[in-house]
Short mmCIF file of N, CA and C in Angstrom, two decimals:
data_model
loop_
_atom_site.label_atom_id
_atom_site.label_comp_id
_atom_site.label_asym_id
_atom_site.label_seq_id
_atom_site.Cartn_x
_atom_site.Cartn_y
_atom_site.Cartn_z
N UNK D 29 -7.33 12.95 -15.14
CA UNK D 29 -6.02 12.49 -14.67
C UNK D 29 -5.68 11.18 -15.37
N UNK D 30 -4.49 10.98 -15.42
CA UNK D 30 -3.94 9.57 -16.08
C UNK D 30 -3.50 8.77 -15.44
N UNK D 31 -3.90 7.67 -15.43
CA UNK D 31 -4.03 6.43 -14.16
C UNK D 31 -2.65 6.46 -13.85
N UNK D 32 -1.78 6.32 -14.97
CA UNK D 32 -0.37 6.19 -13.80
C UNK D 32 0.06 7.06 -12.91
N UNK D 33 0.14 8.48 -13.19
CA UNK D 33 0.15 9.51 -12.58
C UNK D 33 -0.35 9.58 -11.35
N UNK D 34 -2.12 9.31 -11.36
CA UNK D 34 -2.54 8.66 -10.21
C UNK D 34 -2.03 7.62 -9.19
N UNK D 35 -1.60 6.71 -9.81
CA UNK D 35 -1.29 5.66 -9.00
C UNK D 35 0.22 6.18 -8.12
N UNK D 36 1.09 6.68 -9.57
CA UNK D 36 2.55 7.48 -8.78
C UNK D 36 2.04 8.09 -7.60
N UNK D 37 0.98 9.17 -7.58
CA UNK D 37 1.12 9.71 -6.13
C UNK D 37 0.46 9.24 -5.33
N UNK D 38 -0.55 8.28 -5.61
CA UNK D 38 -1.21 7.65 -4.53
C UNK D 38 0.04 6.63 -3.77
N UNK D 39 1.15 5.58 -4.44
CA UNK D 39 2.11 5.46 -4.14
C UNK D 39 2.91 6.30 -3.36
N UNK D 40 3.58 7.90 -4.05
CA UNK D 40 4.52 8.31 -2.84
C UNK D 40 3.39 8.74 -1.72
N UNK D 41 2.23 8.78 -1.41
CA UNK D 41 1.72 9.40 -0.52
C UNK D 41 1.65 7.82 0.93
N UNK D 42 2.35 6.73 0.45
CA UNK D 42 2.34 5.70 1.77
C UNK D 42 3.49 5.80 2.29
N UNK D 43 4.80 6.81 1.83
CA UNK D 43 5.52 7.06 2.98
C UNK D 43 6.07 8.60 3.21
N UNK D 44 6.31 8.54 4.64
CA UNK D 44 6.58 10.40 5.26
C UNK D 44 5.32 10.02 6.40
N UNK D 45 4.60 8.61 6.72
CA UNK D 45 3.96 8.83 7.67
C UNK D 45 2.77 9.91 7.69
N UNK D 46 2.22 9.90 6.26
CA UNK D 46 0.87 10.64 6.11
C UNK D 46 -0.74 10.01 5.74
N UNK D 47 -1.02 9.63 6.77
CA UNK D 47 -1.98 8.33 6.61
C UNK D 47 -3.20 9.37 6.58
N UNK D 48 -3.38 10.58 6.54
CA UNK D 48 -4.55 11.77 6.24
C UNK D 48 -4.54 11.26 4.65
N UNK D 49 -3.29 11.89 4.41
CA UNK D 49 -3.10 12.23 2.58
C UNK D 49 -3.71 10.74 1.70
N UNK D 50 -2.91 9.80 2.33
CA UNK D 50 -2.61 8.68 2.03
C UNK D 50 -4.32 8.12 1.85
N UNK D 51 -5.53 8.61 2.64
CA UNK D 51 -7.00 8.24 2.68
C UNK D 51 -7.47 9.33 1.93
N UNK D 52 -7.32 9.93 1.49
CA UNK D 52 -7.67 11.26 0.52
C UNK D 52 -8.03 10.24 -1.08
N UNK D 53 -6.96 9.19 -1.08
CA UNK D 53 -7.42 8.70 -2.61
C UNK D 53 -7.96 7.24 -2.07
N UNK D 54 -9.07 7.53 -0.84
CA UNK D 54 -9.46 6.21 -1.30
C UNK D 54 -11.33 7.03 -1.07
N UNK D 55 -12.00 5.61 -1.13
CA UNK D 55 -13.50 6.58 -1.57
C UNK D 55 -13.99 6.28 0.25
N UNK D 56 -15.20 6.59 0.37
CA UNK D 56 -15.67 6.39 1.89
C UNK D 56 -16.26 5.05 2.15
N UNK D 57 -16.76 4.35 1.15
CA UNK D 57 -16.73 2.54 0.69
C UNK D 57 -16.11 2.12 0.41
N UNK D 58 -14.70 2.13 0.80
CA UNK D 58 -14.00 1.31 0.20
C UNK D 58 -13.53 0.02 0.98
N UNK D 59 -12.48 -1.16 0.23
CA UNK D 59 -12.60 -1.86 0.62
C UNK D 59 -10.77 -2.28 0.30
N UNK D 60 -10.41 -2.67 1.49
CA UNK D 60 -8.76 -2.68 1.65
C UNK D 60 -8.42 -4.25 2.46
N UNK D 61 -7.64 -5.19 1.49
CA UNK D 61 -7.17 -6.34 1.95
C UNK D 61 -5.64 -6.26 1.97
N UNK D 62 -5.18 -6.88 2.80
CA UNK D 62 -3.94 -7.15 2.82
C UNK D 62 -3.10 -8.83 3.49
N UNK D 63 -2.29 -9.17 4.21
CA UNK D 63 -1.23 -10.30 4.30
C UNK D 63 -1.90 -10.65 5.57
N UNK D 64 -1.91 -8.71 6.54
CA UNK D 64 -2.01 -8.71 7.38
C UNK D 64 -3.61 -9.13 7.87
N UNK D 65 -4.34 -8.89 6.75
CA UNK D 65 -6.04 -8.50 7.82
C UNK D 65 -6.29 -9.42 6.11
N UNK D 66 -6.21 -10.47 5.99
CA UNK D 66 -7.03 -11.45 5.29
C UNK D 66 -8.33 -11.81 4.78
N UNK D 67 -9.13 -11.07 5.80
CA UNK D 67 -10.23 -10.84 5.50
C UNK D 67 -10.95 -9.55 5.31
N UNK D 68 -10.01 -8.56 4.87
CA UNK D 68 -10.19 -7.25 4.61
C UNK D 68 -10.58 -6.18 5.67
N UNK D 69 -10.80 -5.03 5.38
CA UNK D 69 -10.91 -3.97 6.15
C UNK D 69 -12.72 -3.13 4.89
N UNK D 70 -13.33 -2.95 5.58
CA UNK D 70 -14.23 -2.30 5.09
C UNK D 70 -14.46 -0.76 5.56
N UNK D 71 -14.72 0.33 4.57
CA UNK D 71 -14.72 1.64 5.21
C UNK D 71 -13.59 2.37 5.49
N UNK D 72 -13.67 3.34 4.99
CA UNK D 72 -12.57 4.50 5.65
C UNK D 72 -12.24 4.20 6.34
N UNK D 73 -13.34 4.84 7.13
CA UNK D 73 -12.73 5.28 8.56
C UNK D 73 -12.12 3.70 9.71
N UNK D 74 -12.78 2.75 9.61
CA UNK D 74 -11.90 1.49 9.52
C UNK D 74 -10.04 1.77 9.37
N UNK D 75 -10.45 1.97 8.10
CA UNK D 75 -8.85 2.20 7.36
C UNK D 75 -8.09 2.87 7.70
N UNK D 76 -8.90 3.87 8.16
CA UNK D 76 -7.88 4.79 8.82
C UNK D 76 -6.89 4.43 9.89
N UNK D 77 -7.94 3.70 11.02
CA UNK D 77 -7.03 2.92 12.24
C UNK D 77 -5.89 2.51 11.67
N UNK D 78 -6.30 1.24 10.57
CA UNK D 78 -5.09 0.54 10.56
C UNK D 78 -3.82 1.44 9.79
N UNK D 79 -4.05 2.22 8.91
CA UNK D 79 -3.15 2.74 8.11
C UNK D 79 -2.29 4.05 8.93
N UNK D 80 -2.89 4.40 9.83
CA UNK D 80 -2.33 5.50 10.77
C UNK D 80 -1.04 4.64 11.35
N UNK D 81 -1.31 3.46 12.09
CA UNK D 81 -0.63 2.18 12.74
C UNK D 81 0.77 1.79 11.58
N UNK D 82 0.24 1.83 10.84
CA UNK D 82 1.17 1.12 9.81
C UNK D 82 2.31 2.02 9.08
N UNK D 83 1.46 2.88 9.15
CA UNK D 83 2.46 4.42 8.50
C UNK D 83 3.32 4.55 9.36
N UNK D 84 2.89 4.94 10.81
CA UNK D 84 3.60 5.50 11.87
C UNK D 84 5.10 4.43 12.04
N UNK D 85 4.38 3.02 12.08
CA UNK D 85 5.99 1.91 12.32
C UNK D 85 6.81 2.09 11.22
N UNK D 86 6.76 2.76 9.46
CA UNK D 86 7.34 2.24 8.54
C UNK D 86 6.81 3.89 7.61
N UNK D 87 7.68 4.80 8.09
CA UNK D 87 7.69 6.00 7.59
C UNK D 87 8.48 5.99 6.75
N UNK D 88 9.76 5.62 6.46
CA UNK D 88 10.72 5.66 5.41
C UNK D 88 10.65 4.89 4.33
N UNK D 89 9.93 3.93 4.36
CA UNK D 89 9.58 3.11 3.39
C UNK D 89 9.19 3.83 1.82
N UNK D 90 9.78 3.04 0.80
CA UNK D 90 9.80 3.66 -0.85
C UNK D 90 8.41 2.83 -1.34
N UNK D 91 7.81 2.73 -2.03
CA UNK D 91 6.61 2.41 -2.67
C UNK D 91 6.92 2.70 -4.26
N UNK D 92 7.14 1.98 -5.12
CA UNK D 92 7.25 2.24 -6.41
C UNK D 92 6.40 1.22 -7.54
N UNK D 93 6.30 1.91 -8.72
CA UNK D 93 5.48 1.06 -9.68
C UNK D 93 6.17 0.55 -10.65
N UNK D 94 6.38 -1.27 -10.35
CA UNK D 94 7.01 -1.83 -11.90
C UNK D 94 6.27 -1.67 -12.95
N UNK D 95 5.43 -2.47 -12.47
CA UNK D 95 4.34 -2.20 -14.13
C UNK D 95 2.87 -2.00 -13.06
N UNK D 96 2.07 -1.37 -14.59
CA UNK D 96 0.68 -0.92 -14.02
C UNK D 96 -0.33 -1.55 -15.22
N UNK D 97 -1.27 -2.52 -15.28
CA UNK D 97 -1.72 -3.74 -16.23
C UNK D 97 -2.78 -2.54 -16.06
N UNK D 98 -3.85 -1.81 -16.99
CA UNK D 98 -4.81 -1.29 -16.54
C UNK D 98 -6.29 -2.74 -17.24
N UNK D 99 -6.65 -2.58 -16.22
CA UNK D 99 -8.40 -3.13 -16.30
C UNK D 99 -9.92 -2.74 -16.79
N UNK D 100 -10.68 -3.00 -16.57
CA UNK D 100 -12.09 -2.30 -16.67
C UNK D 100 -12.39 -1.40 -15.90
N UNK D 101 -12.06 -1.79 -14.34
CA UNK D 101 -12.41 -0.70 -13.39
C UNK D 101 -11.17 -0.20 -12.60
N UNK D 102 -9.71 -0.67 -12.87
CA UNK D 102 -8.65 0.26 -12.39
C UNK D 102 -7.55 -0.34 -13.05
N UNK D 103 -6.87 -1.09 -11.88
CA UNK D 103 -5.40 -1.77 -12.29
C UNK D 103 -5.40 -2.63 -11.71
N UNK D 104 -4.19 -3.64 -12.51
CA UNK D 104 -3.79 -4.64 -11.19
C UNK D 104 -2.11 -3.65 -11.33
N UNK D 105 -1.37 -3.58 -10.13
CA UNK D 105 -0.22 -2.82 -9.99
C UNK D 105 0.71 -3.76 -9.54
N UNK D 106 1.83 -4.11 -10.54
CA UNK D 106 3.24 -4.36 -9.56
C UNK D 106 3.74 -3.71 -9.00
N UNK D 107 4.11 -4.10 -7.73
CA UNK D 107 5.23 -3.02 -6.89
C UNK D 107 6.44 -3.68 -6.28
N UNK D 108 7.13 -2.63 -6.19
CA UNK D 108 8.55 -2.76 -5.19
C UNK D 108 8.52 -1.86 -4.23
N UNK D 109 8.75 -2.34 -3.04
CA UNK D 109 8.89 -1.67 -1.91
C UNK D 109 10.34 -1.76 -1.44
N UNK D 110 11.00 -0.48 -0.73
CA UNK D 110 12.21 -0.43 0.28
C UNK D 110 11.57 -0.28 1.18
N UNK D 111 11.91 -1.32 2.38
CA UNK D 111 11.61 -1.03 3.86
C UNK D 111 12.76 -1.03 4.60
N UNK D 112 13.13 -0.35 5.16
CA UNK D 112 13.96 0.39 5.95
C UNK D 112 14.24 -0.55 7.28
N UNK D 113 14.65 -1.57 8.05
CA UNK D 113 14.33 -2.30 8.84
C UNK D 113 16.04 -2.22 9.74
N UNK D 114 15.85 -1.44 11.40
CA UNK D 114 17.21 -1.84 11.99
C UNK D 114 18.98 -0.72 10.82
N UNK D 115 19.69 -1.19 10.51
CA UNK D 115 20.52 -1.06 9.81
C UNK D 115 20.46 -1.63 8.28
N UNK D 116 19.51 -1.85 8.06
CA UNK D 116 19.52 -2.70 6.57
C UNK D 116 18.17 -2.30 5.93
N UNK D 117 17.86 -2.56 4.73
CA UNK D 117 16.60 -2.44 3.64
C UNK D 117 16.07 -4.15 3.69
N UNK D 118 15.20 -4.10 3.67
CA UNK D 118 13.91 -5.51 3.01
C UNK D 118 13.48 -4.48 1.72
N UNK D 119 13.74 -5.17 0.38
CA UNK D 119 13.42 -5.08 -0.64
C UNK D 119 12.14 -6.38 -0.88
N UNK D 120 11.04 -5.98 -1.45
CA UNK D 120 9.36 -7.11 -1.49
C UNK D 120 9.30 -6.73 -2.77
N UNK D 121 8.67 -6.93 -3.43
CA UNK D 121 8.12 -7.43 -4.25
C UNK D 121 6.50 -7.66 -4.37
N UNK D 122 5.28 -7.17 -4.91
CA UNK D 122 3.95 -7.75 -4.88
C UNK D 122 3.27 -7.30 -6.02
N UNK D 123 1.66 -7.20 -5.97
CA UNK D 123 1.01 -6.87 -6.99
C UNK D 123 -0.35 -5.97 -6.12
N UNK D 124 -1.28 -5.34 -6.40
CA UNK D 124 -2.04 -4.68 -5.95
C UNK D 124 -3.12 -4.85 -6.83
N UNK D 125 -4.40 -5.32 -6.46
CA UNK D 125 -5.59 -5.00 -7.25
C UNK D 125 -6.59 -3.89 -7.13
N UNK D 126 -6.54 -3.09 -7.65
CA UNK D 126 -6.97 -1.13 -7.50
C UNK D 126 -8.05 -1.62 -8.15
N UNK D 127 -9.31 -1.01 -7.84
CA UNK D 127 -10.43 -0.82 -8.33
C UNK D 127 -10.88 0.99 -8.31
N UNK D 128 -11.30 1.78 -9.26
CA UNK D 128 -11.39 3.11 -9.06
C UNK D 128 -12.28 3.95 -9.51
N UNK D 129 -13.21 4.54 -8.89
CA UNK D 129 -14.36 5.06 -9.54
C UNK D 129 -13.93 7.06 -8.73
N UNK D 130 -14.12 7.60 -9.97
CA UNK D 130 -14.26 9.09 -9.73
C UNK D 130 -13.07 9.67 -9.07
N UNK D 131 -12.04 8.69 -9.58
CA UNK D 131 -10.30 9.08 -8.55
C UNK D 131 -9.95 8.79 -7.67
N UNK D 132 -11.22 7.68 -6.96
CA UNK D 132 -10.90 7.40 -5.53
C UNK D 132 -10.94 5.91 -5.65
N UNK D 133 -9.99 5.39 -4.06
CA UNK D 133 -10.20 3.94 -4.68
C UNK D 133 -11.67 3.29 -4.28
N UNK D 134 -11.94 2.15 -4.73
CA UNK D 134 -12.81 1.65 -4.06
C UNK D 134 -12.76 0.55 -3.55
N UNK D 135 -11.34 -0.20 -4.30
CA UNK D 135 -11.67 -1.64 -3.56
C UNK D 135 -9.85 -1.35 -4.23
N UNK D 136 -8.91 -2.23 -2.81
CA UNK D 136 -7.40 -1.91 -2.46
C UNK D 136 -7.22 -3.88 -2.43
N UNK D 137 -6.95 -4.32 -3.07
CA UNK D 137 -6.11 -5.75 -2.49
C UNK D 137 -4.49 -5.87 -2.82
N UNK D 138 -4.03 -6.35 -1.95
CA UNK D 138 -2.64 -6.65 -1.60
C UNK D 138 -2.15 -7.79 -1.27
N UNK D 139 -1.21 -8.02 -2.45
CA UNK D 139 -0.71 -9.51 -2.30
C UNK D 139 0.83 -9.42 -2.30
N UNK D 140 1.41 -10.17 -1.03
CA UNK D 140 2.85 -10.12 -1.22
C UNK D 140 3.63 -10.97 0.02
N UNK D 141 4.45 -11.74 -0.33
CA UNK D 141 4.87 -12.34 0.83
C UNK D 141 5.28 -11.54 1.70
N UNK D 142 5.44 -11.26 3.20
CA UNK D 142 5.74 -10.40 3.88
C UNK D 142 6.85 -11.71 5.03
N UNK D 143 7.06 -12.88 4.57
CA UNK D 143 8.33 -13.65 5.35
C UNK D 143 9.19 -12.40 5.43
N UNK D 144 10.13 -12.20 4.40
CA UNK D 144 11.76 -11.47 4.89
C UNK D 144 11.29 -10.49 5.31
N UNK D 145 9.94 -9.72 5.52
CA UNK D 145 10.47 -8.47 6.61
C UNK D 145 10.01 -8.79 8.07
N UNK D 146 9.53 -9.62 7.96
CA UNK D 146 9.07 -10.41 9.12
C UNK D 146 10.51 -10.91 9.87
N UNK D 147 10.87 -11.70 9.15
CA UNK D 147 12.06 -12.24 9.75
C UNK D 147 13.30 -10.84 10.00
N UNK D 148 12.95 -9.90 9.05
CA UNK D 148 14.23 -8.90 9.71
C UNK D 148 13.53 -8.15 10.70
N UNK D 149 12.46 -7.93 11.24
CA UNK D 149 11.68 -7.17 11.87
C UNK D 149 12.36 -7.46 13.51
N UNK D 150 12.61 -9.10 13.09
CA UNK D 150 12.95 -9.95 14.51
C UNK D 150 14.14 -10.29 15.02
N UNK D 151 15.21 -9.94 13.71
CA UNK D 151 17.09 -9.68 13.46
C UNK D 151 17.06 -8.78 12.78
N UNK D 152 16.84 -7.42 13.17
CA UNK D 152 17.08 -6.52 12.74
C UNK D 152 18.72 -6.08 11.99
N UNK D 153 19.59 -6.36 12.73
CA UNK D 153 20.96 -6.47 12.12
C UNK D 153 21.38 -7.51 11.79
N UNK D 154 20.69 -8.81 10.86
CA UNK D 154 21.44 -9.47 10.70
C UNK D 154 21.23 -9.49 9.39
#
């Protein structure tokens, strides 16, 4: 497979609220940081909790790839996200550090300010 390709569907598979599919490309060691959990998430099945949680609040959400830098052991990934929030979109902005052995991930970090959806989360129409 060809990493971008990969990454495209590992991308559309974080929205439609499929947090099964969505753990299909990661490995059973793996290791997932984010804004939210700072000090990471270790393990699947860990992951699973949170990503079931996260899918379920923010199903409509777009996931797309600006650029994809490839590395030694995966990518670092720019992204743009649409989040769907109330009557309006939060458009973000971040980067992702993918680590990937045998198609699966192994190590997920996520960097991105999450202020404006925060703040629309809380004025949804404004």
């Amino acid at each position: 497979m060809e990493l971008k390709a990969f990454i495209d569907e590992w991308l559309n598979s974080w929205s439609g609220n499929k947090p099964n599919e969505l753990l299909s490309y990661y490995a059973d060691n793996t290791f997932y940081l984010d804004p939210a959990n700072p000090a990471g998430i270790s393990k699947k099945e860990n992951i699973n909790l949170y990503f079931a949680k996260l899918l379920s609040k923010n199903p409509n959400w777009i996931w797309k790839a600006e650029e994809i830098i490839p590395t030694e052991n995966g990518c670092t990934l720019k992204w743009k996200v649409e989040i769907p929030v109330g009557t309006k979109s939060v458009i973000l902005f971040g980067l992702d550090i993918v680590e990937i052995s045998d198609w699966k991930i192994t190590r997920n970090e996520v960097y991105f300010d999450r202020t404006p959806w925060i703040e629309a989360i809380q004025k949804p129409n404004k």
